mmCIF file of C-alpha atoms and ligand atoms in Angstrom:
data_model
loop_
_atom_site.group_PDB
_atom_site.id
_atom_site.type_symbol
_atom_site.label_atom_id
_atom_site.label_comp_id
_atom_site.label_asym_id
_atom_site.label_seq_id
_atom_site.Cartn_x
_atom_site.Cartn_y
_atom_site.Cartn_z
ATOM 1 C CA UNK A 102 80.449 27.293 140.656
ATOM 2 C CA UNK A 103 83.281 28.207 143.036
ATOM 3 C CA UNK A 104 85.247 30.019 140.303
ATOM 4 C CA UNK A 105 82.308 32.296 139.612
ATOM 5 C CA UNK A 106 81.673 33.312 143.201
ATOM 6 C CA UNK A 107 85.274 34.394 143.776
ATOM 7 C CA UNK A 108 85.078 36.476 140.617
ATOM 8 C CA UNK A 109 81.956 38.188 141.858
ATOM 9 C CA UNK A 110 83.355 38.886 145.321
ATOM 10 C CA UNK A 111 86.339 40.737 143.949
ATOM 11 C CA UNK A 112 85.237 44.178 142.825
ATOM 12 C CA UNK A 113 85.932 44.638 139.157
ATOM 13 C CA UNK A 114 87.040 47.874 137.535
ATOM 14 C CA UNK A 115 85.320 48.444 134.199
ATOM 15 C CA UNK A 116 85.752 51.430 131.883
ATOM 16 C CA UNK A 117 83.221 52.399 129.232
ATOM 17 C CA UNK A 118 85.002 54.571 126.684
ATOM 18 C CA UNK A 119 82.849 56.469 124.160
ATOM 19 C CA UNK A 120 83.982 59.096 121.668
ATOM 20 C CA UNK A 121 82.160 62.423 121.712
ATOM 21 C CA UNK A 122 80.077 63.313 118.625
ATOM 22 C CA UNK A 123 82.176 60.753 116.755
ATOM 23 C CA UNK A 124 81.346 61.437 113.070
ATOM 24 C CA UNK A 125 81.459 65.192 113.617
ATOM 25 C CA UNK A 126 84.835 65.141 115.356
ATOM 26 C CA UNK A 127 86.340 62.999 112.585
ATOM 27 C CA UNK A 128 85.100 65.535 110.019
ATOM 28 C CA UNK A 129 86.576 68.346 112.095
ATOM 29 C CA UNK A 130 89.980 66.675 111.945
ATOM 30 C CA UNK A 131 89.804 66.849 108.149
ATOM 31 C CA UNK A 132 88.322 70.350 108.047
ATOM 32 C CA UNK A 133 89.108 72.601 111.033
ATOM 33 C CA UNK A 134 86.606 75.151 109.636
ATOM 34 C CA UNK A 135 83.887 72.977 111.171
ATOM 35 C CA UNK A 136 85.156 73.507 114.730
ATOM 36 C CA UNK A 137 82.901 75.371 117.135
ATOM 37 C CA UNK A 138 80.010 75.361 114.654
ATOM 38 C CA UNK A 139 76.737 73.446 114.628
ATOM 39 C CA UNK A 140 77.253 70.439 112.331
ATOM 40 C CA UNK A 141 74.711 67.760 111.470
ATOM 41 C CA UNK A 142 75.727 64.523 109.751
ATOM 42 C CA UNK A 143 73.243 62.163 108.151
ATOM 43 C CA UNK A 144 70.986 61.663 105.154
ATOM 44 C CA UNK A 145 70.457 64.993 103.445
ATOM 45 C CA UNK A 146 67.661 63.942 101.063
ATOM 46 C CA UNK A 147 64.003 64.748 101.808
ATOM 47 C CA UNK A 148 63.660 61.591 103.920
ATOM 48 C CA UNK A 149 67.132 61.619 105.448
ATOM 49 C CA UNK A 150 67.766 60.848 109.101
ATOM 50 C CA UNK A 151 70.348 62.431 111.416
ATOM 51 C CA UNK A 152 73.269 60.118 112.296
ATOM 52 C CA UNK A 153 74.751 62.558 114.772
ATOM 53 C CA UNK A 154 75.011 66.251 115.571
ATOM 54 C CA UNK A 155 77.730 68.384 117.137
ATOM 55 C CA UNK A 156 77.084 69.549 120.691
ATOM 56 C CA UNK A 157 76.539 73.078 119.284
ATOM 57 C CA UNK A 158 73.607 71.716 117.238
ATOM 58 C CA UNK A 159 72.295 69.573 120.117
ATOM 59 C CA UNK A 160 71.600 72.777 122.053
ATOM 60 C CA UNK A 161 68.828 73.411 119.529
ATOM 61 C CA UNK A 162 67.304 69.993 120.158
ATOM 62 C CA UNK A 163 68.897 68.165 117.221
ATOM 63 C CA UNK A 164 69.743 64.517 117.949
ATOM 64 C CA UNK A 165 70.534 61.147 116.326
ATOM 65 C CA UNK A 166 67.692 59.329 114.539
ATOM 66 C CA UNK A 167 65.699 62.553 114.062
ATOM 67 C CA UNK A 168 64.434 63.372 110.548
ATOM 68 C CA UNK A 169 66.925 65.724 108.905
ATOM 69 C CA UNK A 170 63.994 67.898 107.824
ATOM 70 C CA UNK A 171 63.152 68.484 111.503
ATOM 71 C CA UNK A 172 66.802 69.223 112.298
ATOM 72 C CA UNK A 173 66.840 71.847 109.521
ATOM 73 C CA UNK A 174 63.861 73.539 111.100
ATOM 74 C CA UNK A 175 65.392 73.477 114.592
ATOM 75 C CA UNK A 176 68.829 74.643 113.524
ATOM 76 C CA UNK A 177 68.815 76.120 109.998
ATOM 77 C CA UNK A 178 72.264 77.665 110.469
ATOM 78 C CA UNK A 179 73.901 74.228 110.934
ATOM 79 C CA UNK A 180 76.214 72.738 108.336
ATOM 80 C CA UNK A 181 74.530 69.584 106.991
ATOM 81 C CA UNK A 182 76.680 66.843 105.507
ATOM 82 C CA UNK A 183 76.404 63.205 104.469
ATOM 83 C CA UNK A 184 79.641 62.095 106.108
ATOM 84 C CA UNK A 185 82.558 59.901 105.085
ATOM 85 C CA UNK A 186 81.720 56.411 106.278
ATOM 86 C CA UNK A 187 84.868 54.588 105.108
ATOM 87 C CA UNK A 188 86.908 57.036 107.103
ATOM 88 C CA UNK A 189 84.852 56.408 110.261
ATOM 89 C CA UNK A 190 85.542 52.691 109.960
ATOM 90 C CA UNK A 191 89.304 53.249 109.656
ATOM 91 C CA UNK A 192 89.382 55.646 112.598
ATOM 92 C CA UNK A 193 87.308 53.210 114.633
ATOM 93 C CA UNK A 194 89.924 50.473 114.141
ATOM 94 C CA UNK A 195 92.721 52.803 115.233
ATOM 95 C CA UNK A 196 90.706 53.832 118.284
ATOM 96 C CA UNK A 197 90.215 50.203 119.375
ATOM 97 C CA UNK A 198 93.930 49.540 118.932
ATOM 98 C CA UNK A 199 94.826 52.448 121.204
ATOM 99 C CA UNK A 200 92.533 51.008 123.880
ATOM 100 C CA UNK A 201 94.296 47.644 123.581
ATOM 101 C CA UNK A 202 97.488 49.351 124.826
ATOM 102 C CA UNK A 203 95.807 49.783 128.207
ATOM 103 C CA UNK A 204 93.992 46.497 128.784
ATOM 104 C CA UNK A 205 94.251 42.969 127.411
ATOM 105 C CA UNK A 206 90.476 42.700 127.703
ATOM 106 C CA UNK A 207 88.776 45.176 125.364
ATOM 107 C CA UNK A 208 85.233 44.574 124.147
ATOM 108 C CA UNK A 209 84.131 46.909 121.334
ATOM 109 C CA UNK A 210 80.366 47.519 121.299
ATOM 110 C CA UNK A 211 79.988 49.871 118.371
ATOM 111 C CA UNK A 212 82.168 52.024 116.119
ATOM 112 C CA UNK A 213 83.057 54.469 118.860
ATOM 113 C CA UNK A 214 82.600 52.679 122.166
ATOM 114 C CA UNK A 215 84.211 49.827 124.053
ATOM 115 C CA UNK A 216 84.414 48.307 127.507
ATOM 116 C CA UNK A 217 87.829 47.796 129.089
ATOM 117 C CA UNK A 218 88.477 45.530 132.023
ATOM 118 C CA UNK A 219 90.938 47.550 134.096
ATOM 119 C CA UNK A 220 90.768 45.312 137.179
ATOM 120 C CA UNK A 221 94.159 45.163 138.877
ATOM 121 C CA UNK A 222 95.740 47.970 136.875
ATOM 122 C CA UNK A 223 96.057 50.381 139.818
ATOM 123 C CA UNK A 224 99.673 49.391 140.415
ATOM 124 C CA UNK A 225 100.452 50.233 136.815
ATOM 125 C CA UNK A 226 98.369 53.355 136.244
ATOM 126 C CA UNK A 227 97.388 54.619 139.703
ATOM 127 C CA UNK A 228 93.876 55.818 140.533
ATOM 128 C CA UNK A 229 91.189 54.833 137.977
ATOM 129 C CA UNK A 230 90.441 58.498 137.232
ATOM 130 C CA UNK A 231 94.111 59.075 136.358
ATOM 131 C CA UNK A 232 94.176 55.973 134.154
ATOM 132 C CA UNK A 233 91.071 57.269 132.378
ATOM 133 C CA UNK A 234 92.679 60.646 131.766
ATOM 134 C CA UNK A 235 95.752 58.897 130.387
ATOM 135 C CA UNK A 236 93.608 56.981 127.878
ATOM 136 C CA UNK A 237 91.713 60.131 126.905
ATOM 137 C CA UNK A 238 94.984 61.983 126.377
ATOM 138 C CA UNK A 239 96.322 59.177 124.159
ATOM 139 C CA UNK A 240 93.166 59.167 122.004
ATOM 140 C CA UNK A 241 93.311 62.945 121.701
ATOM 141 C CA UNK A 242 96.989 62.955 120.837
ATOM 142 C CA UNK A 243 96.880 60.111 118.295
ATOM 143 C CA UNK A 244 93.500 60.740 116.668
ATOM 144 C CA UNK A 245 92.587 64.299 117.676
ATOM 145 C CA UNK A 246 89.277 63.020 119.064
ATOM 146 C CA UNK A 247 87.715 63.808 122.463
ATOM 147 C CA UNK A 248 86.573 60.759 124.459
ATOM 148 C CA UNK A 249 84.526 60.378 127.624
ATOM 149 C CA UNK A 250 84.963 57.550 130.107
ATOM 150 C CA UNK A 251 82.560 56.085 132.650
ATOM 151 C CA UNK A 252 84.092 53.991 135.427
ATOM 152 C CA UNK A 253 82.140 51.384 137.366
ATOM 153 C CA UNK A 254 82.236 47.956 139.012
ATOM 154 C CA UNK A 255 80.478 46.425 135.980
ATOM 155 C CA UNK A 256 79.492 47.212 132.392
ATOM 156 C CA UNK A 257 76.083 48.569 133.301
ATOM 157 C CA UNK A 258 77.270 51.168 135.815
ATOM 158 C CA UNK A 259 80.236 52.108 133.597
ATOM 159 C CA UNK A 260 77.898 52.671 130.639
ATOM 160 C CA UNK A 261 75.470 54.880 132.547
ATOM 161 C CA UNK A 262 78.418 56.756 134.114
ATOM 162 C CA UNK A 263 79.891 57.596 130.722
ATOM 163 C CA UNK A 264 76.663 59.419 129.807
ATOM 164 C CA UNK A 265 77.323 61.597 132.870
ATOM 165 C CA UNK A 266 80.945 62.099 131.883
ATOM 166 C CA UNK A 267 80.014 63.604 128.496
ATOM 167 C CA UNK A 268 81.310 65.619 126.844
ATOM 168 C CA UNK A 269 85.056 65.290 127.282
ATOM 169 C CA UNK A 270 85.079 64.046 130.866
ATOM 170 C CA UNK A 271 85.410 61.166 133.314
ATOM 171 C CA UNK A 272 82.820 59.990 135.844
ATOM 172 C CA UNK A 273 83.308 57.216 138.385
ATOM 173 C CA UNK A 274 80.670 55.382 140.411
ATOM 174 C CA UNK A 275 81.690 52.759 142.985
ATOM 175 C CA UNK A 276 79.626 49.646 143.723
ATOM 176 C CA UNK A 277 78.462 50.964 147.107
ATOM 177 C CA UNK A 278 77.200 54.186 145.481
ATOM 178 C CA UNK A 279 75.618 52.633 142.395
ATOM 179 C CA UNK A 280 72.091 52.205 143.774
ATOM 180 C CA UNK A 281 71.947 55.797 145.042
ATOM 181 C CA UNK A 282 73.377 57.065 141.742
ATOM 182 C CA UNK A 283 70.697 55.220 139.760
ATOM 183 C CA UNK A 284 67.749 55.987 142.077
ATOM 184 C CA UNK A 285 66.765 59.482 140.817
ATOM 185 C CA UNK A 286 67.314 58.662 137.143
ATOM 186 C CA UNK A 287 64.422 58.047 134.729
ATOM 187 C CA UNK A 288 63.841 54.348 134.020
ATOM 188 C CA UNK A 289 64.667 54.868 130.346
ATOM 189 C CA UNK A 290 68.276 55.666 131.311
ATOM 190 C CA UNK A 291 68.749 51.996 132.157
ATOM 191 C CA UNK A 292 70.113 50.125 129.125
ATOM 192 C CA UNK A 293 67.572 47.391 128.398
ATOM 193 C CA UNK A 294 64.493 49.488 129.120
ATOM 194 C CA UNK A 295 63.123 50.500 125.748
ATOM 195 C CA UNK A 296 59.984 52.428 124.830
ATOM 196 C CA UNK A 297 57.701 49.410 125.410
ATOM 197 C CA UNK A 298 59.002 48.564 128.896
ATOM 198 C CA UNK A 299 59.032 52.301 129.676
ATOM 199 C CA UNK A 300 55.324 52.519 128.845
ATOM 200 C CA UNK A 301 54.475 49.413 130.865
ATOM 201 C CA UNK A 302 56.291 50.903 133.868
ATOM 202 C CA UNK A 303 54.590 54.287 133.432
ATOM 203 C CA UNK A 304 51.249 52.501 133.768
ATOM 204 C CA UNK A 305 52.405 51.338 137.201
ATOM 205 C CA UNK A 306 53.424 54.929 137.996
ATOM 206 C CA UNK A 307 57.082 54.000 137.979
ATOM 207 C CA UNK A 308 59.195 56.767 136.493
ATOM 208 C CA UNK A 309 62.545 56.499 138.312
ATOM 209 C CA UNK A 310 64.928 53.633 138.926
ATOM 210 C CA UNK A 311 64.500 54.131 142.671
ATOM 211 C CA UNK A 312 60.764 53.500 142.319
ATOM 212 C CA UNK A 313 61.500 50.458 140.196
ATOM 213 C CA UNK A 314 63.678 48.995 142.960
ATOM 214 C CA UNK A 315 60.985 49.381 145.634
ATOM 215 C CA UNK A 316 58.080 48.065 143.527
ATOM 216 C CA UNK A 317 56.908 44.593 144.656
ATOM 217 C CA UNK A 318 58.031 41.953 142.189
ATOM 218 C CA UNK A 319 54.499 40.572 141.605
ATOM 219 C CA UNK A 320 53.024 43.520 139.675
ATOM 220 C CA UNK A 321 56.369 44.032 137.972
ATOM 221 C CA UNK A 322 56.346 40.460 136.657
ATOM 222 C CA UNK A 323 52.830 40.921 135.329
ATOM 223 C CA UNK A 324 53.881 44.122 133.563
ATOM 224 C CA UNK A 325 57.230 43.010 132.106
ATOM 225 C CA UNK A 326 57.079 39.220 132.089
ATOM 226 C CA UNK A 327 58.656 37.010 134.770
ATOM 227 C CA UNK A 328 62.244 36.825 133.534
ATOM 228 C CA UNK A 329 62.565 40.394 132.440
ATOM 229 C CA UNK A 330 61.104 41.782 135.705
ATOM 230 C CA UNK A 331 63.721 40.119 137.902
ATOM 231 C CA UNK A 332 66.513 41.027 135.504
ATOM 232 C CA UNK A 333 65.486 44.673 135.275
ATOM 233 C CA UNK A 334 64.987 45.086 139.021
ATOM 234 C CA UNK A 335 68.479 43.757 139.711
ATOM 235 C CA UNK A 336 69.957 46.093 137.139
ATOM 236 C CA UNK A 337 68.017 49.051 138.565
ATOM 237 C CA UNK A 338 70.138 48.560 141.710
ATOM 238 C CA UNK A 339 73.320 48.703 139.652
ATOM 239 C CA UNK A 340 73.918 44.947 139.745
ATOM 240 C CA UNK A 341 75.302 43.340 136.604
ATOM 241 C CA UNK A 342 77.457 40.226 136.545
ATOM 242 C CA UNK A 343 77.809 40.006 132.763
ATOM 243 C CA UNK A 344 81.316 39.361 131.523
ATOM 244 C CA UNK A 345 82.843 41.825 129.111
ATOM 245 C CA UNK A 346 82.146 39.862 125.951
ATOM 246 C CA UNK A 347 78.547 38.984 126.800
ATOM 247 C CA UNK A 348 76.130 41.051 124.810
ATOM 248 C CA UNK A 349 72.908 42.332 126.301
ATOM 249 C CA UNK A 350 70.259 39.852 125.192
ATOM 250 C CA UNK A 351 68.597 40.836 121.944
ATOM 251 C CA UNK A 352 65.019 39.667 121.872
ATOM 252 C CA UNK A 353 64.598 40.587 118.247
ATOM 253 C CA UNK A 354 66.684 41.642 115.281
ATOM 254 C CA UNK A 355 65.168 44.027 112.798
ATOM 255 C CA UNK A 356 65.813 46.115 109.716
ATOM 256 C CA UNK A 357 63.656 48.548 107.817
ATOM 257 C CA UNK A 358 63.818 50.821 104.855
ATOM 258 C CA UNK A 359 62.019 54.027 103.887
ATOM 259 C CA UNK A 360 61.418 54.474 100.161
ATOM 260 C CA UNK A 361 62.319 57.680 98.353
ATOM 261 C CA UNK A 362 58.755 57.712 97.024
ATOM 262 C CA UNK A 363 55.832 55.588 98.206
ATOM 263 C CA UNK A 364 55.650 52.151 96.561
ATOM 264 C CA UNK A 365 52.670 50.058 95.568
ATOM 265 C CA UNK A 366 54.300 47.647 93.088
ATOM 266 C CA UNK A 367 54.341 44.201 94.646
ATOM 267 C CA UNK A 368 57.598 43.195 92.934
ATOM 268 C CA UNK A 369 59.407 46.201 94.397
ATOM 269 C CA UNK A 370 58.107 45.414 97.872
ATOM 270 C CA UNK A 371 59.118 41.781 97.499
ATOM 271 C CA UNK A 372 62.652 42.660 96.511
ATOM 272 C CA UNK A 373 62.947 45.083 99.445
ATOM 273 C CA UNK A 374 61.642 42.428 101.777
ATOM 274 C CA UNK A 375 64.213 39.999 100.421
ATOM 275 C CA UNK A 376 67.085 42.426 101.009
ATOM 276 C CA UNK A 377 65.934 43.214 104.526
ATOM 277 C CA UNK A 378 65.690 39.520 105.345
ATOM 278 C CA UNK A 379 69.199 38.916 104.088
ATOM 279 C CA UNK A 380 70.424 41.586 106.500
ATOM 280 C CA UNK A 381 68.395 40.343 109.431
ATOM 281 C CA UNK A 382 69.225 36.708 108.681
ATOM 282 C CA UNK A 383 72.952 37.422 108.551
ATOM 283 C CA UNK A 384 72.854 39.095 111.947
ATOM 284 C CA UNK A 385 70.740 36.280 113.346
ATOM 285 C CA UNK A 386 73.188 33.595 112.270
ATOM 286 C CA UNK A 387 76.159 35.651 113.434
ATOM 287 C CA UNK A 388 74.633 35.836 116.896
ATOM 288 C CA UNK A 389 74.238 32.018 116.824
ATOM 289 C CA UNK A 390 70.535 32.369 117.605
ATOM 290 C CA UNK A 391 67.343 30.946 116.229
ATOM 291 C CA UNK A 392 64.079 32.785 115.862
ATOM 292 C CA UNK A 393 60.614 31.542 116.663
ATOM 293 C CA UNK A 394 58.820 33.895 114.295
ATOM 294 C CA UNK A 395 58.886 36.974 112.113
ATOM 295 C CA UNK A 396 56.976 40.210 111.988
ATOM 296 C CA UNK A 397 56.639 42.743 109.215
ATOM 297 C CA UNK A 398 55.920 46.430 109.573
ATOM 298 C CA UNK A 399 54.258 48.507 106.880
ATOM 299 C CA UNK A 400 53.879 52.259 107.016
ATOM 300 C CA UNK A 401 51.528 53.795 104.476
ATOM 301 C CA UNK A 402 51.737 57.191 102.789
ATOM 302 C CA UNK A 403 49.532 58.717 105.508
ATOM 303 C CA UNK A 404 51.951 57.427 108.194
ATOM 304 C CA UNK A 405 49.506 54.892 109.568
ATOM 305 C CA UNK A 406 51.479 51.783 110.481
ATOM 306 C CA UNK A 407 50.619 48.128 110.872
ATOM 307 C CA UNK A 408 52.622 45.138 112.073
ATOM 308 C CA UNK A 409 51.802 41.513 111.365
ATOM 309 C CA UNK A 410 53.441 38.596 113.096
ATOM 310 C CA UNK A 411 53.573 34.842 112.572
ATOM 311 C CA UNK A 412 55.529 32.005 114.182
ATOM 312 C CA UNK A 413 57.562 29.505 112.175
ATOM 313 C CA UNK A 414 56.699 25.794 112.011
ATOM 314 C CA UNK A 415 59.939 25.263 114.004
ATOM 315 C CA UNK A 416 62.540 27.747 115.313
ATOM 316 C CA UNK A 417 65.162 28.489 112.679
ATOM 317 C CA UNK A 418 67.630 30.918 111.163
ATOM 318 C CA UNK A 419 67.386 30.428 107.397
ATOM 319 C CA UNK A 420 66.557 33.229 104.955
ATOM 320 C CA UNK A 421 64.178 31.057 102.931
ATOM 321 C CA UNK A 422 61.950 30.162 105.852
ATOM 322 C CA UNK A 423 61.914 33.753 107.112
ATOM 323 C CA UNK A 424 61.069 34.987 103.640
ATOM 324 C CA UNK A 425 58.270 32.472 103.045
ATOM 325 C CA UNK A 426 56.555 33.448 106.286
ATOM 326 C CA UNK A 427 57.126 37.197 105.908
ATOM 327 C CA UNK A 428 56.017 37.093 102.285
ATOM 328 C CA UNK A 429 52.719 35.433 103.232
ATOM 329 C CA UNK A 430 52.161 38.246 105.740
ATOM 330 C CA UNK A 431 52.925 40.872 103.100
ATOM 331 C CA UNK A 432 50.586 39.355 100.530
ATOM 332 C CA UNK A 433 47.726 39.189 103.027
ATOM 333 C CA UNK A 434 48.309 42.745 104.202
ATOM 334 C CA UNK A 435 48.348 44.025 100.603
ATOM 335 C CA UNK A 436 45.122 42.209 99.830
ATOM 336 C CA UNK A 437 43.438 43.951 102.770
ATOM 337 C CA UNK A 438 44.873 47.368 101.985
ATOM 338 C CA UNK A 439 46.412 48.122 98.622
ATOM 339 C CA UNK A 440 47.673 51.650 99.367
ATOM 340 C CA UNK A 441 51.180 52.773 98.528
ATOM 341 C CA UNK A 442 53.787 52.022 101.173
ATOM 342 C CA UNK A 443 56.307 54.443 102.601
ATOM 343 C CA UNK A 444 58.306 52.097 104.826
ATOM 344 C CA UNK A 445 58.749 48.357 105.078
ATOM 345 C CA UNK A 446 60.411 46.622 108.004
ATOM 346 C CA UNK A 447 61.039 43.083 109.118
ATOM 347 C CA UNK A 448 62.046 41.665 112.444
ATOM 348 C CA UNK A 449 62.749 38.156 113.695
ATOM 349 C CA UNK A 450 61.417 37.531 117.167
ATOM 350 C CA UNK A 451 61.536 35.090 120.062
ATOM 351 C CA UNK A 452 65.278 34.647 119.795
ATOM 352 C CA UNK A 453 67.043 31.903 121.701
ATOM 353 C CA UNK A 454 70.430 30.257 121.821
ATOM 354 C CA UNK A 455 70.897 27.598 119.165
ATOM 355 C CA UNK A 456 72.315 24.893 121.384
ATOM 356 C CA UNK A 457 69.598 25.099 124.012
ATOM 357 C CA UNK A 458 66.851 25.088 121.439
ATOM 358 C CA UNK A 459 68.345 22.281 119.463
ATOM 359 C CA UNK A 460 68.340 20.008 122.439
ATOM 360 C CA UNK A 461 65.044 21.138 123.945
ATOM 361 C CA UNK A 462 62.630 21.842 121.198
ATOM 362 C CA UNK A 463 64.099 21.832 117.763
ATOM 363 C CA UNK A 464 65.018 18.376 116.542
ATOM 364 C CA UNK A 465 64.489 19.495 112.991
ATOM 365 C CA UNK A 466 66.738 22.367 111.967
ATOM 366 C CA UNK A 467 65.562 24.046 108.801
ATOM 367 C CA UNK A 468 67.171 22.811 105.653
ATOM 368 C CA UNK A 469 68.267 26.153 104.229
ATOM 369 C CA UNK A 470 70.314 27.232 107.225
ATOM 370 C CA UNK A 471 73.542 25.849 105.765
ATOM 371 C CA UNK A 472 73.053 27.535 102.429
ATOM 372 C CA UNK A 473 72.381 30.825 104.164
ATOM 373 C CA UNK A 474 75.561 30.487 106.148
ATOM 374 C CA UNK A 475 77.590 29.927 102.995
ATOM 375 C CA UNK A 476 76.092 33.071 101.500
ATOM 376 C CA UNK A 477 76.996 35.007 104.660
ATOM 377 C CA UNK A 478 80.633 34.079 104.193
ATOM 378 C CA UNK A 479 80.572 35.295 100.621
ATOM 379 C CA UNK A 480 78.780 38.516 101.609
ATOM 380 C CA UNK A 481 81.340 39.113 104.315
ATOM 381 C CA UNK A 482 84.248 38.705 101.933
ATOM 382 C CA UNK A 483 82.902 40.502 98.910
ATOM 383 C CA UNK A 484 80.303 42.870 100.318
ATOM 384 C CA UNK A 485 76.565 42.582 100.611
ATOM 385 C CA UNK A 486 75.916 43.558 97.019
ATOM 386 C CA UNK A 487 78.134 40.752 95.714
ATOM 387 C CA UNK A 488 75.464 38.143 95.988
ATOM 388 C CA UNK A 489 71.787 37.922 96.393
ATOM 389 C CA UNK A 490 69.640 34.922 95.706
ATOM 390 C CA UNK A 491 67.942 34.906 92.355
ATOM 391 C CA UNK A 492 64.938 32.897 93.413
ATOM 392 C CA UNK A 493 64.460 33.081 97.109
HETATM 393 N N1 DCP B 568 75.078 56.864 114.786
HETATM 394 C C1 DCP B 568 74.178 56.732 113.747
HETATM 395 N N2 DCP B 568 72.826 56.642 113.992
HETATM 396 C C2 DCP B 568 72.357 56.674 115.266
HETATM 397 C C3 DCP B 568 73.271 56.797 116.345
HETATM 398 C C4 DCP B 568 74.630 56.899 116.065
HETATM 399 O O1 DCP B 568 74.601 56.682 112.578
HETATM 400 N N3 DCP B 568 71.043 56.586 115.499
HETATM 401 C C5 DCP B 568 76.520 57.008 114.479
HETATM 402 C C6 DCP B 568 76.930 58.456 114.470
HETATM 403 C C7 DCP B 568 77.671 58.668 115.753
HETATM 404 C C8 DCP B 568 78.253 57.301 116.037
HETATM 405 O O2 DCP B 568 77.324 56.374 115.482
HETATM 406 O O3 DCP B 568 78.682 59.662 115.626
HETATM 407 C C9 DCP B 568 78.454 57.017 117.502
HETATM 408 O O4 DCP B 568 77.209 57.031 118.198
HETATM 409 P P1 DCP B 568 77.042 57.682 119.626
HETATM 410 O O5 DCP B 568 75.707 57.276 120.113
HETATM 411 O O6 DCP B 568 78.219 57.363 120.476
HETATM 412 O O7 DCP B 568 76.958 59.247 119.338
HETATM 413 P P2 DCP B 568 78.119 60.314 119.177
HETATM 414 O O8 DCP B 568 79.464 59.711 119.329
HETATM 415 O O9 DCP B 568 77.897 61.038 117.889
HETATM 416 O O10 DCP B 568 77.824 61.345 120.336
HETATM 417 P P3 DCP B 568 78.056 61.163 121.918
HETATM 418 O O11 DCP B 568 78.643 59.806 122.130
HETATM 419 O O12 DCP B 568 78.982 62.274 122.296
HETATM 420 O O13 DCP B 568 76.707 61.344 122.537
HETATM 421 MG MG1 MG B 569 79.906 58.492 120.977
#
């Protein structure tokens, strides 16, 4: 398409703005006593998980997604708190609105981060670094929160640059420098390379992005799958043509829950499974995708973990179909091993765009998709607890 190629020839200017230690800094606004001290926010019960930690606590090795119990061991002098989640949501909205003062094209990605297309703003704001400092100053003045900004020719390079800008800084990488900037970095620094791909690459003795770029595509395709290999190798060179609103492709959507105490009652497990599927199903339908199958994860009291997967009769997005398949997996797994369960998780897999699948392989959309969508609307308006199916 001629329109596309002109867009790609013109170098874009993309900012990735991300607040530093977001939850902690919001709490510090409310209580200045917390400034300069190690602070950990997250679940504070025996099975709680860290949402985030102040940079003072990170020095001791504390990080997001770590068990709070481990964080307590690493940094006992830290202040541990649950956090004020309604407040974070409000502040997040204000933050996004400030960003909209600087660009008409703002794409929020999570509560505290967004991409801004700043292409063509030099006449207005001067050098990109100066524009970034202006935005950081506005966020600091209006919200009291420190922000870091990565600047790049696309979302990918901007995102990786912002990690280098942190905390409280700006870091710019131009297109011609992107490959050299990426080369020495570990492969896991590349968004899109998760633990599984990281392991597959380690088996090929690939640990840096530079090595990934120079690996012949054949072995790479065998290790990562044909589509993913090409995609990842392009990105390892800092190439990314995604528009601002395009989301990185999710290949699965999952949710899991850890019980306060281990559970062996089937009814309790079934109701947890149902709730998880409602969450996963809502996200699936929101993303306008269909899934080819579902997998469940069960972790027992001794931490041993199993996953069981099954494909659907036809790709779909309805809660009922997901539940029926996942439930069959659960029942079979419980028959084989009846031990009490610590964690249950569910994930829908093999995701694809609805339109493409409808025309190519799915002439028979599942009947309960419409009902599920109606429930989503109600959940959105009245909260997730407002409705849940009596007899799924
Ligand atoms: N968060 C969470 N659980 C996670 C990761 C993050 O609840 N596993 C929450 C808490 C964070 C917020 O999301 O404050 C933003 O996530 P970031 O990854 O941007 O982390 P921070 O803003 O806390 O730190 P920084 O961006 O400075 O690394
Ligand atoms: Mg952040």
